[in-house]
Short mmCIF file of C-alpha atoms in Angstrom, two decimals:
data_model
loop_
_atom_site.label_atom_id
_atom_site.label_comp_id
_atom_site.label_asym_id
_atom_site.label_seq_id
_atom_site.Cartn_x
_atom_site.Cartn_y
_atom_site.Cartn_z
CA MET A 28 319.38 98.01 -81.89
CA ASN A 29 320.54 96.33 -85.12
CA SER A 30 323.40 93.92 -84.36
CA HIS A 31 324.67 94.04 -88.01
CA LYS A 32 325.31 97.77 -88.05
CA LYS A 33 328.73 99.14 -87.18
CA TYR A 34 329.37 101.95 -84.74
CA ASN A 35 332.34 104.23 -84.47
CA ILE A 36 333.50 105.40 -81.04
CA SER A 37 336.01 108.22 -81.02
CA ILE A 38 337.60 110.63 -78.55
CA SER A 39 338.56 114.10 -79.80
CA ASP A 40 340.24 117.19 -78.33
CA ALA A 41 337.50 119.68 -77.47
CA ASP A 42 339.58 122.72 -78.41
CA SER A 43 341.34 121.62 -81.60
CA GLY A 44 338.95 118.91 -82.73
CA GLU A 45 341.91 116.56 -83.23
CA LYS A 46 340.84 112.90 -83.04
CA LEU A 47 342.73 111.25 -80.21
CA TYR A 48 341.21 107.77 -80.30
CA SER A 49 338.83 105.97 -82.61
CA THR A 50 337.51 102.45 -82.83
CA GLY A 51 334.78 100.73 -84.74
CA LEU A 52 332.37 98.28 -83.15
CA SER A 53 329.64 96.12 -84.52
CA GLY A 54 326.25 96.24 -82.88
CA ARG A 55 326.83 92.91 -81.15
CA LYS A 56 330.19 93.98 -79.72
CA PHE A 57 328.70 97.26 -78.57
CA ILE A 58 325.99 95.40 -76.63
CA VAL A 59 328.52 93.04 -75.05
CA LEU A 60 330.78 95.96 -74.11
CA SER A 61 327.91 97.91 -72.54
CA ALA A 62 326.75 94.89 -70.54
CA THR A 63 330.33 94.24 -69.39
CA ALA A 64 330.66 97.86 -68.27
CA VAL A 65 327.42 97.65 -66.26
CA VAL A 66 328.53 94.40 -64.58
CA ALA A 67 331.93 95.93 -63.83
CA VAL A 68 330.27 98.95 -62.20
CA ILE A 69 328.05 96.65 -60.10
CA ILE A 70 331.02 94.53 -58.98
CA LEU A 71 333.12 97.61 -58.21
CA THR A 72 330.26 99.12 -56.17
CA TYR A 73 329.82 95.89 -54.20
CA LEU A 74 333.55 95.68 -53.44
CA LEU A 75 333.62 99.29 -52.29
CA VAL A 76 330.68 98.74 -49.97
CA ALA A 77 331.79 95.33 -48.67
CA LEU A 78 335.50 95.99 -48.17
CA THR A 79 335.66 99.64 -47.17
CA PRO A 80 334.15 101.74 -44.34
CA LEU A 81 331.38 102.75 -46.78
CA ARG A 82 329.46 99.67 -45.66
CA THR A 83 328.70 101.35 -42.31
CA THR A 84 326.61 103.93 -44.18
CA VAL A 85 324.18 101.22 -45.34
CA LYS A 86 321.00 101.27 -43.23
CA GLY A 87 320.72 98.21 -40.97
CA TYR A 88 324.35 97.18 -41.38
CA PRO A 89 325.90 96.59 -37.92
CA SER A 90 328.80 98.79 -36.96
CA LYS A 91 332.10 97.45 -35.65
CA ALA A 92 331.18 98.59 -32.14
CA SER A 93 327.80 96.83 -32.20
CA ARG A 94 329.37 93.60 -33.49
CA GLN A 95 331.97 93.77 -30.72
CA MET A 96 329.20 94.37 -28.17
CA ALA A 97 327.28 91.35 -29.49
CA ILE A 98 330.37 89.18 -29.05
CA GLU A 99 330.96 90.46 -25.52
CA ASN A 100 327.30 89.89 -24.61
CA ARG A 101 327.49 86.34 -25.86
CA LEU A 102 330.61 85.70 -23.77
CA LEU A 103 328.84 87.22 -20.76
CA VAL A 104 325.81 84.96 -21.26
CA ASP A 105 328.08 81.92 -21.45
CA SER A 106 329.82 83.02 -18.25
CA LEU A 107 326.48 83.49 -16.47
CA GLU A 108 325.30 80.06 -17.58
CA ARG A 109 328.47 78.50 -16.14
CA GLN A 110 328.00 80.43 -12.89
CA ILE A 111 324.38 79.31 -12.57
CA ASN A 112 325.42 75.70 -13.13
CA LEU A 113 328.08 76.10 -10.43
CA TRP A 114 325.49 77.52 -8.01
CA ALA A 115 323.20 74.59 -8.75
CA TYR A 116 326.08 72.21 -8.05
CA GLN A 117 326.90 73.95 -4.75
CA VAL A 118 323.28 74.04 -3.57
CA GLY A 119 322.88 70.39 -4.52
CA ASN A 120 325.97 69.45 -2.50
CA ILE A 121 324.71 71.37 0.53
CA GLN A 122 321.46 69.42 0.36
CA ARG A 123 323.40 66.15 0.05
CA ILE A 124 325.60 66.94 3.07
CA VAL A 125 322.61 67.98 5.18
CA THR A 126 320.79 64.74 4.36
CA GLY A 127 323.89 62.60 5.05
CA ARG A 128 324.68 61.73 1.43
CA GLU A 129 328.05 61.93 -0.30
CA PRO A 130 328.67 65.24 -2.10
CA MET A 131 329.08 65.20 -5.87
CA ASP A 132 332.50 65.56 -7.47
CA ILE A 133 332.93 68.98 -9.07
CA ASP A 134 334.02 67.25 -12.27
CA SER A 135 330.48 65.93 -12.54
CA ILE A 136 329.38 69.38 -13.70
CA ALA A 137 331.02 68.75 -17.05
CA ARG A 138 329.30 65.37 -17.31
CA THR A 139 325.89 66.63 -16.21
CA SER A 140 323.53 68.14 -18.75
CA PRO A 141 322.34 71.72 -18.10
CA SER A 142 318.73 70.57 -18.12
CA SER A 143 319.31 68.16 -15.24
CA LEU A 144 321.16 70.85 -13.30
CA ASP A 145 318.31 73.28 -13.88
CA SER A 146 315.86 70.63 -12.70
CA ALA A 147 317.85 70.02 -9.51
CA TYR A 148 318.20 73.75 -8.97
CA ALA A 149 314.45 74.21 -9.37
CA LYS A 150 313.70 71.39 -6.92
CA VAL A 151 316.01 72.85 -4.28
CA TYR A 152 314.46 76.29 -4.53
CA ALA A 153 310.96 74.85 -4.64
CA ARG A 154 311.72 73.26 -1.27
CA GLN A 155 313.13 76.54 0.06
CA ASP A 156 310.04 78.35 -1.18
CA SER A 157 307.78 75.88 0.63
CA LEU A 158 309.77 76.43 3.85
CA LEU A 159 309.45 80.20 3.44
CA ARG A 160 305.72 79.85 2.87
CA GLY A 161 305.47 77.82 6.07
CA ILE A 162 307.27 80.54 8.04
CA VAL A 163 305.03 83.25 6.59
CA GLU A 164 301.89 81.22 7.34
CA LYS A 165 303.10 80.63 10.91
CA GLU A 166 303.78 84.34 11.42
CA THR A 167 300.39 85.18 9.91
CA ALA A 168 298.69 82.77 12.31
CA MET A 169 300.55 84.35 15.23
CA SER A 170 299.48 87.79 14.03
CA ILE A 171 295.86 86.65 13.84
CA GLU A 172 296.13 85.12 17.31
CA LYS A 173 297.59 88.37 18.63
CA ARG A 174 294.77 90.43 17.14
CA GLU A 175 292.12 88.02 18.40
CA SER A 176 293.47 88.22 21.95
CA GLY A 177 293.95 91.98 21.61
CA LYS A 178 297.37 91.87 23.28
CA VAL A 179 300.94 91.78 21.98
CA ARG A 180 302.96 89.21 23.90
CA GLN A 181 306.21 91.07 23.28
CA ILE A 182 305.07 94.07 25.35
CA GLU A 183 302.51 92.39 27.60
CA GLY A 184 304.95 91.83 30.49
CA LEU A 185 306.21 95.41 30.68
CA HIS A 186 305.48 97.43 33.83
CA TYR A 187 303.32 100.37 32.75
CA PHE A 188 302.83 103.50 34.82
CA THR A 189 299.33 105.02 34.86
CA PRO A 190 299.74 108.33 32.99
CA LEU A 191 296.70 109.93 34.55
CA HIS A 192 294.17 108.88 37.18
CA GLY A 193 290.73 109.75 35.88
CA ILE A 194 287.62 108.43 34.16
CA VAL A 195 287.86 106.82 30.71
CA THR A 196 285.13 108.66 28.82
CA GLU A 197 285.91 107.36 25.31
CA GLU A 198 286.99 103.83 24.55
CA PHE A 199 289.35 102.46 21.91
CA ASN A 200 287.72 101.16 18.69
CA GLU A 201 290.09 100.52 15.77
CA ALA A 202 287.23 99.42 13.50
CA THR A 203 285.75 102.93 13.55
CA GLY A 204 289.12 104.70 13.42
CA HIS A 205 288.97 105.61 17.11
CA THR A 206 292.61 104.75 17.88
CA PHE A 207 292.77 106.44 21.31
CA ILE A 208 291.10 106.55 24.69
CA ALA A 209 289.97 109.78 26.38
CA ILE A 210 290.68 110.17 30.11
CA SER A 211 288.80 112.98 31.83
CA ALA A 212 290.53 114.82 34.68
CA ASP A 213 290.88 118.26 36.24
CA GLU A 214 292.72 120.88 34.19
CA GLY A 215 296.38 121.17 35.13
CA THR A 216 296.67 117.59 36.43
CA SER A 217 300.06 116.07 35.64
CA VAL A 218 300.36 113.64 32.74
CA CYS A 219 303.16 111.08 33.20
CA SER A 220 305.10 108.82 30.86
CA ILE A 221 303.88 105.23 30.88
CA LEU A 222 307.41 103.82 30.35
CA GLU A 223 310.99 104.93 30.03
CA GLY A 224 311.80 106.34 26.64
CA THR A 225 312.84 109.29 24.48
CA VAL A 226 310.68 112.18 23.32
CA ILE A 227 310.59 112.05 19.51
CA ALA A 228 308.10 114.90 18.99
CA SER A 229 306.76 117.75 21.09
CA TYR A 230 304.68 120.40 19.32
CA TRP A 231 301.46 122.37 18.91
CA SER A 232 298.82 121.37 16.34
CA ASP A 233 295.58 123.18 15.48
CA GLU A 234 293.68 119.89 15.71
CA THR A 235 295.39 118.03 18.59
CA GLY A 236 296.74 121.03 20.54
CA TYR A 237 299.85 120.44 22.62
CA THR A 238 301.01 116.94 21.64
CA ILE A 239 303.95 114.79 22.70
CA TYR A 240 305.27 111.46 21.32
CA ILE A 241 307.56 109.14 23.30
CA GLN A 242 309.52 106.24 21.78
CA HIS A 243 309.88 103.24 24.11
CA SER A 244 311.64 99.90 23.75
CA HIS A 245 310.16 97.05 21.67
CA ASN A 246 309.07 99.53 18.93
CA LEU A 247 306.39 100.93 21.22
CA VAL A 248 305.27 104.58 20.94
CA SER A 249 302.92 106.42 23.31
CA VAL A 250 301.11 109.62 22.24
CA TYR A 251 299.54 112.26 24.53
CA LYS A 252 297.23 114.88 22.95
CA HIS A 253 295.17 118.00 23.88
CA ASN A 254 297.44 118.97 26.79
CA GLN A 255 297.38 122.36 28.51
CA GLN A 256 301.18 122.62 28.31
CA LEU A 257 304.19 120.43 27.51
CA LEU A 258 306.98 119.89 30.05
CA LYS A 259 309.45 118.06 27.79
CA LYS A 260 310.94 118.70 24.37
CA ALA A 261 312.11 116.43 21.52
CA GLY A 262 315.28 114.55 22.38
CA ASP A 263 314.69 114.43 26.14
CA HIS A 264 315.19 111.06 27.79
CA ILE A 265 312.25 110.24 30.04
CA LYS A 266 312.11 107.85 32.99
CA VAL A 267 308.96 105.89 33.75
CA GLY A 268 306.42 108.01 35.65
CA THR A 269 308.07 111.34 34.78
CA PRO A 270 305.58 114.24 34.31
CA ILE A 271 305.64 115.26 30.66
CA ALA A 272 302.56 117.53 30.35
CA THR A 273 299.44 118.84 32.10
CA VAL A 274 295.82 118.06 31.29
CA GLY A 275 294.00 120.61 29.15
CA SER A 276 291.57 121.01 26.26
CA SER A 277 293.79 122.43 23.51
CA GLY A 278 293.15 121.74 19.82
CA SER A 279 289.97 121.80 17.75
CA LEU A 280 289.37 118.04 18.13
CA ASN A 281 289.32 118.04 21.93
CA THR A 282 286.36 116.52 23.79
CA GLY A 283 286.58 118.61 26.94
CA THR A 284 289.27 118.71 29.58
CA SER A 285 290.86 115.32 29.03
CA LEU A 286 293.90 113.44 27.79
CA HIS A 287 293.74 111.54 24.51
CA LEU A 288 296.16 108.63 24.90
CA GLU A 289 297.36 106.48 22.00
CA LEU A 290 299.57 103.38 22.04
CA TRP A 291 301.28 102.13 18.86
CA HIS A 292 303.36 98.99 18.30
CA ASP A 293 305.12 98.41 14.96
CA GLY A 294 302.74 100.89 13.35
CA THR A 295 299.62 99.18 14.72
CA PRO A 296 297.31 100.97 17.21
CA LEU A 297 296.68 99.16 20.51
CA ASP A 298 294.05 99.57 23.19
CA PRO A 299 295.87 101.16 26.19
CA THR A 300 293.33 99.70 28.65
CA LEU A 301 294.66 96.18 27.88
CA TYR A 302 298.01 97.08 29.38
CA ILE A 303 297.45 99.98 31.80
CA ASN A 304 295.19 100.21 34.84
CA PHE A 305 293.24 103.47 35.02
#
């Protein structure tokens, strides 16, 4: 564009052709005016986007709700940090009192750096964790000792009633999945409850035939399978030595006329011959 040329800008009525406005500009002024108009449009667009709700239409620009949520989350984090520091202070004071030392003044929280509080907090819980590990290891050792001896001390002193006098034809072997003993006896012989308890199941099964479960104290459950008939139903309270069934050979997994007896404690199968005399 030649800056020495002059340009005429006019506005006319479209219908009558009457000239309403006219001005003459040099090339240089025309360039300056155009640039000024472009800058003005840019500034006006920025102000509209920055100062009006139009800014929320810009991709990636946070809404008012999200900014408010960010502020609330920050306040929540600060509150949690203060609460954690307070817990660390309280736990530290408990440890001091237990060990005979003077408790810290609560004002010391403000004078104590968060890192030192975190360190004290970590030390306290490291000690608690070691104590918990010791308890678990002790219980594990007791469990191993129980399994090695084959008996559970908690139920060892109970007075068991012999459910059926007969010959033990199959022995207990947890390693092979044989979690019962088989007691051979004449068909129709009474089967009695080994302890006082409550019948929790009494039903027929294609595999185990007429089966009855009795819940005893100390989380002990006795199970009687392959009976000829059941004399008690679920919900019945049973006294020790009460007849609950008769010997039979029902169910596809039977091994002749016999009783399959199971003993369970806390979900673990036990060898009935360790507790009951047959």
